[in-house]
Amino acid sequence: MAQGSGDQRAVGIADPEESSPNMIVYRKIEDIITKMQDDKTGGVPIRTVKSFLSKIPSVVTGTDIVQWLMKNLSIEDPVEAIHLGSLIAAQGYIFPISDHVLTMKDDGTFYRFQAPYFWPSNCWEPENTDYAIYLCKRTMQNKARLELADYEAENLARLQRAFARKWEFIFMQAEAQVKIDRKKDKTERKILDSQERAFWDVHRPVPGCVNTTEMDIRKCRRLKNPQKVKKSVYGVTEESQSQSPVHIPSQPIRKTTKEDVRKQITFLNAQIDRHCLKMSKVAESKEPSQQRVKRWGFSFDEMLKDQVGRDQFLRFLESEFSSENLRFWLAVQDLKKQPLQDVAKRVEEIWQEFLAPGAPSAINLDSHSYEITSQNVKDGGRYTFEDAQEHIYKLMKSDSYARFLRSNAYQDLLLAKKKGKSLAGKRLTGLMQSS
């Protein structure tokens, strides 16, 4: 196969992909990058830098790169060299290790070379499934340098909604990747983590940055004919990846009838209380599996949508004398599903229990949310308490939820499941030996 490819080049038969304008540019950049890393021909000095508490492996400075470009490409103006370096960085061949902005600076900023595996010439067109696995994996690794930025957390929440029916598959893929990663050398893992992050900085860039792939998560959701994936970053080869998970095939336009509306209402009512992931009767029991308990720590929403998780969180809040927050949030959720004729009565009940002066289960609202809610109650509807609910949600997520994950109650659940697995394994071993 390799020989055949060589023969084709020898007789001037070019591979269409190889001869495409983008591919020609990529090959030229890669020639520069290869020479830049070649010590024998005077490449850029790649070194390990010692910091106060750790070492930063395999880095170069922006100044080193700019000077190399000027010397080896006969560039006289430093501004031109910086511009060329920024163009190379925008394609992901070089990236800064301290932020997500792929530009070149002529200073002591540390940069690292991208692994050839992630080079654009490999024709990467990763789907949102790959991105979801990557973000999910980052949340499992408990390292400060891998914490999600705000925009990444928003993207993860958006993807979790889009892939609701296959999120368990994504979670398992991410978990498997983490197990593989943990077996690697610490220094190698640190370098690979940064290279993987830089790959996604190209394909799902920071909002406001130059997007060289012309793809972002919002655009992917709007595409009528999403591109088929050529490669999967993590080797996921499901047929469902051939198109965007949120793509809805266009239907012939016809006038909506009353029967259509009735069917839609019936369907939506049936879906309101339905979990996205099917659970067996065993999973619904009061003794959740270890994986299920671990999922509560994945995100606040993950815990809230699990009945057992909510019950455990409510018990914790009761121990802190703040259970009214969750009870209010659940009451508002229930209000949104009430028949129209019952809404006004339920609004008044929630107001009297949680918000009226002298309420028995008074919640702590900021003045702005309280003022808006007070006005909304005068003409009550299903979304009267929307602002108040959002305030309480953020309060629980930023405060109580974090303490719950650190609490003995949650940690004991995790440890109990681990011990249970260990004992089960010992019993199984004993049975096998006795037989």
Short mmCIF file of C-alpha atoms in Angstrom, two decimals:
data_model
loop_
_atom_site.label_atom_id
_atom_site.label_comp_id
_atom_site.label_asym_id
_atom_site.label_seq_id
_atom_site.Cartn_x
_atom_site.Cartn_y
_atom_site.Cartn_z
CA MET A 1 0.00 0.00 0.00
CA ALA A 2 2.79 2.40 0.96
CA GLN A 3 4.76 1.43 -2.15
CA GLY A 4 1.72 2.03 -4.34
CA SER A 5 1.31 5.49 -2.89
CA GLY A 6 4.97 6.21 -3.60
CA ASP A 7 4.58 5.01 -7.21
CA GLN A 8 1.61 7.29 -7.73
CA ARG A 9 3.63 10.27 -6.59
CA ALA A 10 6.53 9.23 -8.80
CA VAL A 11 4.39 9.26 -11.93
CA GLY A 12 2.63 12.44 -10.91
CA ILE A 13 -0.74 11.00 -9.86
CA ALA A 14 -1.75 13.10 -6.86
CA ASP A 15 -4.10 12.06 -4.11
CA PRO A 16 -7.08 14.49 -4.33
CA GLU A 17 -7.01 15.04 -0.59
CA GLU A 18 -3.24 15.57 -0.58
CA SER A 19 -3.52 18.13 -3.36
CA SER A 20 -6.36 20.12 -1.75
CA PRO A 21 -5.44 23.74 -0.83
CA ASN A 22 -5.86 23.10 2.90
CA MET A 23 -3.74 19.95 2.80
CA ILE A 24 -0.94 21.74 0.95
CA VAL A 25 -0.91 24.45 3.61
CA TYR A 26 -0.91 21.85 6.39
CA ARG A 27 2.07 20.04 4.84
CA LYS A 28 4.02 23.29 4.59
CA ILE A 29 3.30 24.12 8.23
CA GLU A 30 4.25 20.61 9.29
CA ASP A 31 7.58 20.90 7.48
CA ILE A 32 8.27 24.04 9.52
CA ILE A 33 7.15 22.38 12.77
CA THR A 34 9.31 19.31 12.09
CA LYS A 35 12.40 21.47 11.50
CA MET A 36 11.58 23.55 14.55
CA GLN A 37 11.74 20.41 16.74
CA ASP A 38 14.92 19.00 15.15
CA ASP A 39 17.85 19.48 17.52
CA LYS A 40 20.38 18.37 14.91
CA THR A 41 19.53 21.24 12.55
CA GLY A 42 19.27 23.96 15.16
CA GLY A 43 15.65 23.64 16.23
CA VAL A 44 13.97 25.57 19.01
CA PRO A 45 15.34 24.55 22.43
CA ILE A 46 12.74 22.35 24.14
CA ARG A 47 13.31 22.15 27.88
CA THR A 48 11.82 21.31 31.25
CA VAL A 49 11.37 24.37 33.43
CA LYS A 50 11.45 24.11 37.21
CA SER A 51 8.79 26.05 39.07
CA PHE A 52 8.37 26.51 42.81
CA LEU A 53 6.60 23.21 43.53
CA SER A 54 6.77 21.27 40.27
CA LYS A 55 8.36 20.92 36.86
CA ILE A 56 6.92 22.08 33.55
CA PRO A 57 8.05 19.55 30.91
CA SER A 58 8.68 19.98 27.17
CA VAL A 59 8.10 23.70 26.68
CA VAL A 60 9.51 26.52 24.56
CA THR A 61 9.05 30.27 24.91
CA GLY A 62 7.28 32.58 22.50
CA THR A 63 10.51 34.54 22.05
CA ASP A 64 12.40 31.37 21.03
CA ILE A 65 9.78 30.58 18.38
CA VAL A 66 9.70 34.13 16.96
CA GLN A 67 13.51 34.29 16.75
CA TRP A 68 13.66 30.88 15.06
CA LEU A 69 11.08 31.93 12.46
CA MET A 70 12.99 35.14 11.70
CA LYS A 71 16.31 33.33 11.38
CA ASN A 72 15.21 30.28 9.38
CA LEU A 73 12.52 31.82 7.17
CA SER A 74 14.42 35.03 6.41
CA ILE A 75 11.85 37.26 8.09
CA GLU A 76 13.16 40.73 8.97
CA ASP A 77 10.14 42.20 10.74
CA PRO A 78 9.34 40.68 14.17
CA VAL A 79 5.66 41.62 13.68
CA GLU A 80 5.55 39.42 10.58
CA ALA A 81 7.12 36.54 12.50
CA ILE A 82 4.58 36.94 15.32
CA HIS A 83 1.76 36.96 12.76
CA LEU A 84 3.06 33.77 11.13
CA GLY A 85 3.44 32.15 14.56
CA SER A 86 -0.15 33.09 15.42
CA LEU A 87 -1.41 31.53 12.17
CA ILE A 88 0.44 28.31 13.00
CA ALA A 89 -0.91 28.37 16.56
CA ALA A 90 -4.47 28.98 15.31
CA GLN A 91 -4.26 25.65 13.45
CA GLY A 92 -3.22 23.96 16.70
CA TYR A 93 0.37 23.01 15.86
CA ILE A 94 1.72 25.13 18.74
CA PHE A 95 -0.26 26.11 21.83
CA PRO A 96 0.24 28.06 25.08
CA ILE A 97 0.09 25.94 28.21
CA SER A 98 -1.41 28.62 30.46
CA ASP A 99 -4.59 29.60 28.59
CA HIS A 100 -6.93 28.60 25.76
CA VAL A 101 -6.18 31.47 23.35
CA LEU A 102 -4.19 30.15 20.39
CA THR A 103 -1.99 33.14 19.54
CA MET A 104 1.75 33.80 19.52
CA LYS A 105 3.43 36.26 21.91
CA ASP A 106 7.03 37.44 21.66
CA ASP A 107 7.79 36.99 25.35
CA GLY A 108 8.45 34.33 27.97
CA THR A 109 5.05 32.67 27.58
CA PHE A 110 5.47 28.90 27.54
CA TYR A 111 4.28 26.95 24.50
CA ARG A 112 4.20 23.26 23.66
CA PHE A 113 4.18 21.42 20.33
CA GLN A 114 1.06 19.48 19.42
CA ALA A 115 1.35 15.70 18.98
CA PRO A 116 1.24 14.62 15.29
CA TYR A 117 -1.79 12.48 16.16
CA PHE A 118 -3.84 15.68 16.58
CA TRP A 119 -2.50 17.53 13.53
CA PRO A 120 -5.20 18.96 11.20
CA SER A 121 -3.79 16.99 8.26
CA ASN A 122 -5.39 13.91 9.83
CA CYS A 123 -8.71 15.38 8.66
CA TRP A 124 -10.30 15.58 12.08
CA GLU A 125 -14.01 16.33 12.09
CA PRO A 126 -14.91 15.35 15.65
CA GLU A 127 -18.58 15.19 16.59
CA ASN A 128 -20.16 16.49 19.76
CA THR A 129 -20.11 12.94 21.17
CA ASP A 130 -16.31 13.12 21.32
CA TYR A 131 -16.46 16.57 22.92
CA ALA A 132 -18.95 15.32 25.51
CA ILE A 133 -16.64 12.41 26.42
CA TYR A 134 -13.72 14.82 26.78
CA LEU A 135 -15.57 17.27 29.06
CA CYS A 136 -17.09 14.44 31.07
CA LYS A 137 -13.61 12.95 31.52
CA ARG A 138 -12.25 16.29 32.75
CA THR A 139 -14.83 16.39 35.56
CA MET A 140 -13.64 12.99 36.82
CA GLN A 141 -9.97 13.81 37.17
CA ASN A 142 -10.04 16.12 40.22
CA LYS A 143 -7.07 18.26 39.17
CA ALA A 144 -7.07 22.05 39.38
CA ARG A 145 -5.51 22.39 35.92
CA LEU A 146 -8.34 20.30 34.43
CA GLU A 147 -11.26 22.20 35.96
CA LEU A 148 -13.81 23.28 33.38
CA ALA A 149 -13.94 26.92 32.37
CA ASP A 150 -17.36 28.61 32.50
CA TYR A 151 -17.98 28.22 28.78
CA GLU A 152 -16.96 24.54 28.93
CA ALA A 153 -19.34 23.91 31.83
CA GLU A 154 -22.13 25.53 29.80
CA ASN A 155 -21.23 23.37 26.80
CA LEU A 156 -21.26 20.26 28.99
CA ALA A 157 -24.73 21.09 30.31
CA ARG A 158 -25.95 21.70 26.75
CA LEU A 159 -24.49 18.41 25.54
CA GLN A 160 -25.94 16.52 28.48
CA ARG A 161 -29.39 17.71 27.48
CA ALA A 162 -28.78 16.93 23.80
CA PHE A 163 -27.43 13.43 24.49
CA ALA A 164 -29.79 12.62 27.36
CA ARG A 165 -30.76 9.21 25.98
CA LYS A 166 -27.16 8.08 25.48
CA TRP A 167 -25.47 9.89 28.36
CA GLU A 168 -24.78 6.63 30.19
CA PHE A 169 -22.78 5.45 27.18
CA ILE A 170 -20.80 8.72 27.14
CA PHE A 171 -20.20 8.50 30.90
CA MET A 172 -18.88 4.94 30.57
CA GLN A 173 -16.57 5.94 27.70
CA ALA A 174 -15.18 8.81 29.77
CA GLU A 175 -14.70 6.54 32.78
CA ALA A 176 -12.82 4.00 30.66
CA GLN A 177 -10.55 6.75 29.31
CA VAL A 178 -9.76 7.96 32.83
CA LYS A 179 -8.76 4.44 33.89
CA ILE A 180 -6.40 4.19 30.91
CA ASP A 181 -4.93 7.62 31.60
CA ARG A 182 -4.18 6.80 35.23
CA LYS A 183 -1.83 4.03 34.15
CA LYS A 184 0.44 6.46 32.30
CA ASP A 185 3.51 8.22 33.64
CA LYS A 186 2.68 11.47 35.48
CA THR A 187 4.84 13.67 33.23
CA GLU A 188 3.56 11.99 30.06
CA ARG A 189 -0.03 12.38 31.29
CA LYS A 190 0.52 16.08 31.95
CA ILE A 191 1.79 16.64 28.39
CA LEU A 192 -1.00 14.56 26.83
CA ASP A 193 -3.64 16.40 28.84
CA SER A 194 -2.43 19.74 27.49
CA GLN A 195 -2.27 18.42 23.91
CA GLU A 196 -5.79 17.05 24.14
CA ARG A 197 -7.04 20.34 25.56
CA ALA A 198 -5.34 22.25 22.72
CA PHE A 199 -7.02 19.98 20.16
CA TRP A 200 -10.42 21.02 21.52
CA ASP A 201 -9.33 24.66 21.69
CA VAL A 202 -9.12 24.39 17.89
CA HIS A 203 -12.33 22.46 17.29
CA ARG A 204 -14.47 23.98 20.08
CA PRO A 205 -12.71 27.29 20.77
CA VAL A 206 -13.20 29.83 23.52
CA PRO A 207 -16.11 32.15 22.62
CA GLY A 208 -14.78 35.17 20.73
CA CYS A 209 -11.63 33.44 19.47
CA VAL A 210 -10.80 32.71 15.84
CA ASN A 211 -12.36 29.40 14.81
CA THR A 212 -10.19 27.88 12.07
CA THR A 213 -12.50 24.88 11.71
CA GLU A 214 -15.61 27.03 11.21
CA MET A 215 -17.41 24.75 13.66
CA ASP A 216 -18.74 25.39 17.14
CA ILE A 217 -21.27 23.74 19.39
CA ARG A 218 -24.13 26.13 18.60
CA LYS A 219 -23.48 25.95 14.85
CA CYS A 220 -23.45 22.15 15.00
CA ARG A 221 -26.93 22.23 16.53
CA ARG A 222 -28.27 24.40 13.70
CA LEU A 223 -26.84 22.46 10.78
CA LYS A 224 -29.44 20.90 8.50
CA ASN A 225 -26.90 18.54 6.92
CA PRO A 226 -24.19 17.92 9.53
CA GLN A 227 -20.94 16.49 8.24
CA LYS A 228 -20.30 12.82 8.79
CA VAL A 229 -17.46 12.12 11.16
CA LYS A 230 -14.31 10.74 9.54
CA LYS A 231 -12.54 9.86 12.75
CA SER A 232 -13.42 9.53 16.39
CA VAL A 233 -10.91 10.92 18.86
CA TYR A 234 -11.65 8.15 21.35
CA GLY A 235 -12.45 5.33 18.96
CA VAL A 236 -16.21 5.56 19.46
CA THR A 237 -17.79 4.11 16.33
CA GLU A 238 -21.52 4.18 16.95
CA GLU A 239 -23.79 4.56 13.96
CA SER A 240 -25.61 7.30 15.80
CA GLN A 241 -22.52 9.47 15.42
CA SER A 242 -23.01 9.89 11.71
CA GLN A 243 -25.21 12.87 12.36
CA SER A 244 -25.79 15.45 15.05
CA PRO A 245 -27.82 14.00 17.94
CA VAL A 246 -30.07 17.03 18.06
CA HIS A 247 -30.75 17.07 14.33
CA ILE A 248 -34.44 16.58 13.56
CA PRO A 249 -35.11 15.44 9.98
CA SER A 250 -37.28 17.92 8.14
CA GLN A 251 -40.88 16.85 7.64
CA PRO A 252 -43.30 17.92 4.89
CA ILE A 253 -45.00 21.12 6.00
CA ARG A 254 -48.70 20.69 6.69
CA LYS A 255 -51.30 22.51 8.72
CA THR A 256 -51.41 21.52 12.41
CA THR A 257 -54.76 20.07 13.46
CA LYS A 258 -56.46 19.92 16.87
CA GLU A 259 -55.77 16.19 16.95
CA ASP A 260 -52.05 16.87 16.48
CA VAL A 261 -52.09 19.26 19.44
CA ARG A 262 -53.96 16.74 21.63
CA LYS A 263 -51.42 14.03 20.79
CA GLN A 264 -48.54 16.37 21.55
CA ILE A 265 -50.04 17.32 24.93
CA THR A 266 -50.57 13.64 25.80
CA PHE A 267 -46.99 12.81 24.80
CA LEU A 268 -45.47 15.71 26.76
CA ASN A 269 -47.50 14.91 29.87
CA ALA A 270 -46.19 11.34 29.69
CA GLN A 271 -42.62 12.59 29.37
CA ILE A 272 -42.66 15.12 32.20
CA ASP A 273 -41.86 12.62 34.94
CA ARG A 274 -39.93 10.24 32.74
CA HIS A 275 -36.18 9.89 33.31
CA CYS A 276 -34.06 10.08 30.21
CA LEU A 277 -32.20 6.89 31.15
CA LYS A 278 -34.18 3.72 31.76
CA MET A 279 -33.61 2.24 35.19
CA SER A 280 -34.40 -1.23 36.42
CA LYS A 281 -36.41 -1.92 39.57
CA VAL A 282 -33.16 -2.73 41.32
CA ALA A 283 -31.75 0.68 40.38
CA GLU A 284 -34.88 2.33 41.78
CA SER A 285 -34.40 0.67 45.15
CA LYS A 286 -33.13 2.54 48.19
CA GLU A 287 -29.73 0.88 47.86
CA PRO A 288 -28.16 2.62 44.85
CA SER A 289 -25.17 1.12 43.05
CA GLN A 290 -21.71 2.64 43.39
CA GLN A 291 -21.83 3.96 39.84
CA ARG A 292 -25.15 5.62 40.57
CA VAL A 293 -23.78 7.24 43.74
CA LYS A 294 -20.72 8.43 41.82
CA ARG A 295 -22.98 10.02 39.23
CA TRP A 296 -24.43 12.33 41.89
CA GLY A 297 -20.99 13.82 42.23
CA PHE A 298 -20.77 14.40 38.49
CA SER A 299 -23.14 17.38 38.54
CA PHE A 300 -25.87 18.95 40.64
CA ASP A 301 -28.44 18.28 37.88
CA GLU A 302 -27.43 14.61 37.79
CA MET A 303 -28.26 14.29 41.47
CA LEU A 304 -31.53 16.27 41.27
CA LYS A 305 -32.98 14.08 38.52
CA ASP A 306 -32.33 10.91 40.59
CA GLN A 307 -35.09 10.27 43.15
CA VAL A 308 -32.75 8.50 45.57
CA GLY A 309 -30.15 11.25 45.12
CA ARG A 310 -32.76 13.89 45.94
CA ASP A 311 -33.83 11.95 49.03
CA GLN A 312 -30.24 11.71 50.27
CA PHE A 313 -29.66 15.41 49.60
CA LEU A 314 -32.90 16.30 51.42
CA ARG A 315 -31.79 14.32 54.49
CA PHE A 316 -28.49 16.18 54.42
CA LEU A 317 -30.27 19.55 54.18
CA GLU A 318 -32.52 18.56 57.09
CA SER A 319 -29.40 17.94 59.17
CA GLU A 320 -28.31 21.50 58.32
CA PHE A 321 -31.81 22.93 58.93
CA SER A 322 -32.08 24.19 55.34
CA SER A 323 -34.39 21.61 53.75
CA GLU A 324 -36.86 24.39 52.82
CA ASN A 325 -34.65 25.29 49.86
CA LEU A 326 -35.02 21.91 48.16
CA ARG A 327 -38.68 21.59 49.15
CA PHE A 328 -39.38 24.98 47.58
CA TRP A 329 -37.49 24.04 44.40
CA LEU A 330 -39.45 20.78 44.11
CA ALA A 331 -42.76 22.55 44.79
CA VAL A 332 -42.09 24.98 41.95
CA GLN A 333 -41.18 22.10 39.65
CA ASP A 334 -44.46 20.44 40.54
CA LEU A 335 -46.36 23.69 39.95
CA LYS A 336 -45.25 23.72 36.30
CA LYS A 337 -47.08 20.41 35.76
CA GLN A 338 -50.35 21.34 37.46
CA PRO A 339 -53.62 21.60 35.46
CA LEU A 340 -54.44 25.22 34.68
CA GLN A 341 -57.47 25.28 36.99
CA ASP A 342 -55.29 24.32 39.99
CA VAL A 343 -52.39 26.71 39.34
CA ALA A 344 -53.72 29.80 41.16
CA LYS A 345 -54.47 27.80 44.33
CA ARG A 346 -51.05 26.13 44.29
CA VAL A 347 -49.27 29.48 43.75
CA GLU A 348 -50.95 30.84 46.88
CA GLU A 349 -50.00 27.73 48.88
CA ILE A 350 -46.33 28.00 47.87
CA TRP A 351 -46.30 31.71 48.65
CA GLN A 352 -47.78 31.18 52.11
CA GLU A 353 -45.44 28.29 52.95
CA PHE A 354 -42.14 29.71 51.73
CA LEU A 355 -42.31 33.46 51.02
CA ALA A 356 -45.11 35.28 52.86
CA PRO A 357 -44.22 37.26 56.00
CA GLY A 358 -44.01 34.75 58.86
CA ALA A 359 -43.95 31.76 56.46
CA PRO A 360 -43.31 28.47 58.34
CA SER A 361 -40.58 27.41 55.88
CA ALA A 362 -39.21 30.80 54.84
CA ILE A 363 -36.47 30.75 52.20
CA ASN A 364 -33.72 33.34 51.89
CA LEU A 365 -34.17 35.42 48.72
CA ASP A 366 -32.30 38.50 47.58
CA SER A 367 -34.38 41.70 47.45
CA HIS A 368 -34.47 41.78 43.64
CA SER A 369 -35.85 38.23 43.27
CA TYR A 370 -38.31 38.80 46.12
CA GLU A 371 -39.65 41.98 44.52
CA ILE A 372 -40.15 40.28 41.13
CA THR A 373 -41.85 37.29 42.76
CA SER A 374 -44.13 39.51 44.85
CA GLN A 375 -45.34 41.19 41.65
CA ASN A 376 -45.78 37.85 39.85
CA VAL A 377 -47.95 36.41 42.62
CA LYS A 378 -50.59 39.07 41.95
CA ASP A 379 -51.30 37.40 38.62
CA GLY A 380 -50.12 33.89 39.40
CA GLY A 381 -49.15 31.39 36.73
CA ARG A 382 -47.03 28.30 36.35
CA TYR A 383 -43.85 30.41 36.14
CA THR A 384 -44.61 32.83 38.97
CA PHE A 385 -41.63 31.64 41.01
CA GLU A 386 -39.11 31.29 38.15
CA ASP A 387 -36.71 33.98 39.46
CA ALA A 388 -36.96 32.76 43.03
CA GLN A 389 -36.40 29.15 41.95
CA GLU A 390 -33.32 30.08 39.94
CA HIS A 391 -31.88 31.97 42.92
CA ILE A 392 -32.44 29.00 45.25
CA TYR A 393 -31.02 26.59 42.66
CA LYS A 394 -27.78 28.59 42.41
CA LEU A 395 -27.62 28.86 46.20
CA MET A 396 -27.93 25.09 46.67
CA LYS A 397 -25.50 24.33 43.82
CA SER A 398 -22.75 26.68 45.01
CA ASP A 399 -23.12 26.03 48.73
CA SER A 400 -25.12 23.05 50.01
CA TYR A 401 -24.28 20.67 47.13
CA ALA A 402 -20.52 21.13 47.61
CA ARG A 403 -20.84 20.41 51.32
CA PHE A 404 -23.03 17.37 50.61
CA LEU A 405 -20.29 15.83 48.42
CA ARG A 406 -17.80 16.35 51.26
CA SER A 407 -20.20 15.10 53.93
CA ASN A 408 -19.85 11.83 55.80
CA ALA A 409 -23.27 10.77 54.50
CA TYR A 410 -22.16 10.86 50.85
CA GLN A 411 -18.66 9.53 51.50
CA ASP A 412 -20.08 6.65 53.56
CA LEU A 413 -22.34 5.70 50.65
CA LEU A 414 -19.33 5.56 48.32
CA LEU A 415 -17.23 3.57 50.79
CA ALA A 416 -20.09 1.20 51.59
CA LYS A 417 -20.47 0.33 47.93
CA LYS A 418 -16.73 -0.19 47.51
CA LYS A 419 -16.64 -2.49 50.56
CA GLY A 420 -19.70 -4.32 49.26
CA LYS A 421 -17.96 -4.97 45.96
CA SER A 422 -14.84 -6.15 47.76
CA LEU A 423 -16.78 -8.58 49.98
CA ALA A 424 -18.73 -9.89 47.00
CA GLY A 425 -15.47 -10.49 45.17
CA LYS A 426 -14.03 -12.40 48.14
CA ARG A 427 -17.15 -14.57 48.39
CA LEU A 428 -16.98 -15.34 44.69
CA THR A 429 -13.29 -16.24 44.98
CA GLY A 430 -14.04 -18.48 47.94
CA LEU A 431 -16.80 -20.28 46.09
CA MET A 432 -14.58 -20.84 43.07
CA GLN A 433 -11.75 -22.20 45.23
CA SER A 434 -14.08 -24.50 47.18
CA SER A 435 -15.50 -25.89 43.97
#
